[in-house]
Amino acid sequence: MDIDCIIESILFAAGRPIKIKTLSDVLNVSVDDVKESFYRLKNSYVSNNRGIDVVMINDSIAMCSNEKYAEYIKKALGLDIKQGLSQAALEVLSIIAYNQPITRIDIEKIRGVKCEKAINTLLEFNLIKENGRVNAPGRAILYSTTDDFLKYFNLPSLKDLPPLDDVI
């Protein structure tokens, strides 16, 4: 059984991150075996200067395009999330990333203005998600970032966000 080829096939077919534990269970191998396979695939793509890559996002693995070719992909597919995001949406996304989970009301307190439109845009681009509700009257929705957020900004995990002092 060629674990690397099987994992590569699963990631390609899925088109989304797959939990390392799921891959381990499906292949009946250890989590460490899956991680070793990830690193072999990663090294193979890098050393052969391939147009695709694999990334580890939290406890999942995903296949993606090589970031060196992002400009061409965006042009070919008409994609540019940043172009589709207003300054307000980027500000709201930053607030959510550094303060998650957070409610719309708390975001508006930080920004000083309404942010419903920005939140809807971020939900549409799947950069944020609803992450439960506050256990208080009104049961406000809590928002947090998604794996797509990590993938788009090339972050392995939220721990890799730059320190807030560096951003401001």
Short mmCIF file of C-alpha atoms in Angstrom, two decimals:
data_model
loop_
_atom_site.label_atom_id
_atom_site.label_comp_id
_atom_site.label_asym_id
_atom_site.label_seq_id
_atom_site.Cartn_x
_atom_site.Cartn_y
_atom_site.Cartn_z
CA MET A 1 0.00 0.00 0.00
CA ASP A 2 1.46 3.36 -1.05
CA ILE A 3 0.22 5.65 1.72
CA ASP A 4 1.54 8.79 0.01
CA CYS A 5 -0.37 8.10 -3.22
CA ILE A 6 -3.56 7.22 -1.36
CA ILE A 7 -3.43 10.37 0.78
CA GLU A 8 -2.64 12.46 -2.30
CA SER A 9 -5.66 10.96 -4.10
CA ILE A 10 -7.98 11.56 -1.16
CA LEU A 11 -6.85 15.18 -0.78
CA PHE A 12 -7.24 15.83 -4.51
CA ALA A 13 -10.73 14.30 -4.63
CA ALA A 14 -11.88 16.05 -1.44
CA GLY A 15 -10.93 19.56 -2.46
CA ARG A 16 -10.99 20.53 1.22
CA PRO A 17 -8.94 19.84 4.35
CA ILE A 18 -9.22 16.29 5.70
CA LYS A 19 -8.58 15.53 9.36
CA ILE A 20 -5.33 13.67 10.01
CA LYS A 21 -7.24 11.31 12.32
CA THR A 22 -9.71 10.50 9.51
CA LEU A 23 -6.85 9.64 7.16
CA SER A 24 -5.27 7.53 9.90
CA ASP A 25 -8.53 5.63 10.45
CA VAL A 26 -9.24 5.12 6.73
CA LEU A 27 -5.72 3.84 6.03
CA ASN A 28 -5.47 1.91 9.29
CA VAL A 29 -2.13 3.55 10.08
CA SER A 30 -0.94 5.76 12.91
CA VAL A 31 -1.36 9.52 13.03
CA ASP A 32 2.44 9.75 12.91
CA ASP A 33 2.45 7.71 9.68
CA VAL A 34 0.01 10.20 8.13
CA LYS A 35 2.16 13.14 9.26
CA GLU A 36 5.29 11.49 7.83
CA SER A 37 3.44 10.99 4.54
CA PHE A 38 2.44 14.67 4.59
CA TYR A 39 6.10 15.71 4.95
CA ARG A 40 7.19 13.35 2.15
CA LEU A 41 4.50 14.78 -0.15
CA LYS A 42 5.42 18.34 0.83
CA ASN A 43 9.12 17.71 0.17
CA SER A 44 8.33 16.07 -3.17
CA TYR A 45 6.23 19.01 -4.35
CA VAL A 46 8.84 21.55 -3.21
CA SER A 47 11.89 19.73 -4.56
CA ASN A 48 10.20 19.15 -7.93
CA ASN A 49 8.91 22.75 -8.11
CA ARG A 50 5.33 21.56 -8.64
CA GLY A 51 2.27 23.72 -9.16
CA ILE A 52 0.50 22.02 -6.28
CA ASP A 53 1.33 21.72 -2.62
CA VAL A 54 -0.02 20.26 0.60
CA VAL A 55 -0.57 22.26 3.77
CA MET A 56 -1.26 21.32 7.36
CA ILE A 57 -4.05 23.41 8.85
CA ASN A 58 -4.65 22.77 12.54
CA ASP A 59 -5.29 19.01 12.68
CA SER A 60 -6.06 18.62 8.96
CA ILE A 61 -4.21 18.31 5.67
CA ALA A 62 -5.26 19.94 2.40
CA MET A 63 -4.03 20.00 -1.16
CA CYS A 64 -3.70 23.46 -2.64
CA SER A 65 -2.00 25.34 -5.42
CA ASN A 66 1.57 26.52 -5.03
CA GLU A 67 1.42 30.10 -3.71
CA LYS A 68 4.04 31.15 -6.29
CA TYR A 69 1.35 30.82 -8.96
CA ALA A 70 -1.49 32.53 -7.10
CA GLU A 71 -1.41 35.57 -9.37
CA TYR A 72 -2.06 33.41 -12.45
CA ILE A 73 -4.78 31.38 -10.76
CA LYS A 74 -6.58 34.54 -9.65
CA LYS A 75 -6.44 35.96 -13.17
CA ALA A 76 -7.55 32.72 -14.82
CA LEU A 77 -10.43 32.12 -12.42
CA GLY A 78 -11.35 35.74 -11.74
CA LEU A 79 -10.62 35.33 -8.05
CA ASP A 80 -9.38 37.93 -5.66
CA ILE A 81 -10.87 37.83 -2.22
CA LYS A 82 -8.92 40.89 -1.12
CA GLN A 83 -10.32 42.81 -4.09
CA GLY A 84 -13.80 41.68 -3.04
CA LEU A 85 -13.27 42.75 0.56
CA SER A 86 -13.81 46.32 1.60
CA GLN A 87 -11.58 48.01 4.15
CA ALA A 88 -14.41 47.53 6.66
CA ALA A 89 -14.53 43.78 5.94
CA LEU A 90 -10.77 43.48 6.39
CA GLU A 91 -11.00 45.35 9.71
CA VAL A 92 -13.83 43.09 10.89
CA LEU A 93 -11.89 40.01 9.80
CA SER A 94 -8.87 41.19 11.80
CA ILE A 95 -11.00 41.81 14.87
CA ILE A 96 -12.55 38.34 14.61
CA ALA A 97 -9.17 36.66 14.04
CA TYR A 98 -7.63 38.20 17.16
CA ASN A 99 -10.69 38.05 19.44
CA GLN A 100 -12.59 34.92 18.46
CA PRO A 101 -15.14 33.82 19.26
CA ILE A 102 -16.76 37.25 19.24
CA THR A 103 -20.24 38.68 18.73
CA ARG A 104 -21.27 41.30 16.19
CA ILE A 105 -22.06 43.69 19.03
CA ASP A 106 -18.55 43.34 20.46
CA ILE A 107 -17.05 43.90 17.00
CA GLU A 108 -19.15 47.06 16.64
CA LYS A 109 -17.97 48.26 20.06
CA ILE A 110 -14.35 47.90 18.92
CA ARG A 111 -14.93 49.55 15.52
CA GLY A 112 -17.48 52.11 16.65
CA VAL A 113 -19.71 51.48 13.60
CA LYS A 114 -22.14 48.84 12.30
CA CYS A 115 -20.59 45.81 10.64
CA GLU A 116 -23.45 43.56 9.50
CA LYS A 117 -22.63 43.98 5.79
CA ALA A 118 -18.95 43.18 6.38
CA ILE A 119 -19.88 40.07 8.37
CA ASN A 120 -22.19 38.88 5.58
CA THR A 121 -19.39 39.36 3.03
CA LEU A 122 -16.93 37.40 5.19
CA LEU A 123 -19.49 34.61 5.61
CA GLU A 124 -20.03 34.57 1.83
CA PHE A 125 -16.29 34.16 1.23
CA ASN A 126 -16.24 31.46 3.96
CA LEU A 127 -13.52 33.32 5.87
CA ILE A 128 -15.63 33.31 9.04
CA LYS A 129 -18.35 31.07 10.42
CA GLU A 130 -21.00 31.09 13.11
CA ASN A 131 -19.46 29.39 16.12
CA GLY A 132 -22.30 29.00 18.59
CA ARG A 133 -24.26 31.52 20.60
CA VAL A 134 -23.74 33.47 23.81
CA ASN A 135 -25.56 31.92 26.76
CA ALA A 136 -27.33 35.16 27.69
CA PRO A 137 -30.54 36.97 26.77
CA GLY A 138 -30.67 37.60 23.04
CA ARG A 139 -28.38 34.61 22.37
CA ALA A 140 -26.05 36.61 20.12
CA ILE A 141 -24.15 34.68 17.45
CA LEU A 142 -20.44 34.10 18.04
CA TYR A 143 -18.13 34.37 15.01
CA SER A 144 -14.74 32.78 14.42
CA THR A 145 -12.44 32.29 11.45
CA THR A 146 -12.49 29.18 9.24
CA ASP A 147 -9.85 26.86 7.85
CA ASP A 148 -10.32 28.77 4.56
CA PHE A 149 -9.11 31.89 6.39
CA LEU A 150 -5.96 30.05 7.47
CA LYS A 151 -5.46 28.62 4.00
CA TYR A 152 -5.96 31.95 2.22
CA PHE A 153 -3.54 33.78 4.49
CA ASN A 154 -1.12 30.83 4.46
CA LEU A 155 -1.23 30.26 8.22
CA PRO A 156 -0.79 26.75 9.67
CA SER A 157 -2.85 27.76 12.74
CA LEU A 158 -4.14 30.82 14.56
CA LYS A 159 -1.04 30.69 16.75
CA ASP A 160 0.86 31.84 13.67
CA LEU A 161 -0.98 35.16 13.41
CA PRO A 162 1.51 37.99 13.81
CA PRO A 163 1.48 39.56 17.29
CA LEU A 164 -1.16 42.27 17.47
CA ASP A 165 1.50 44.89 18.27
CA ASP A 166 3.19 44.12 14.92
CA VAL A 167 -0.08 44.58 13.03
CA ILE A 168 -1.14 47.90 14.52
#
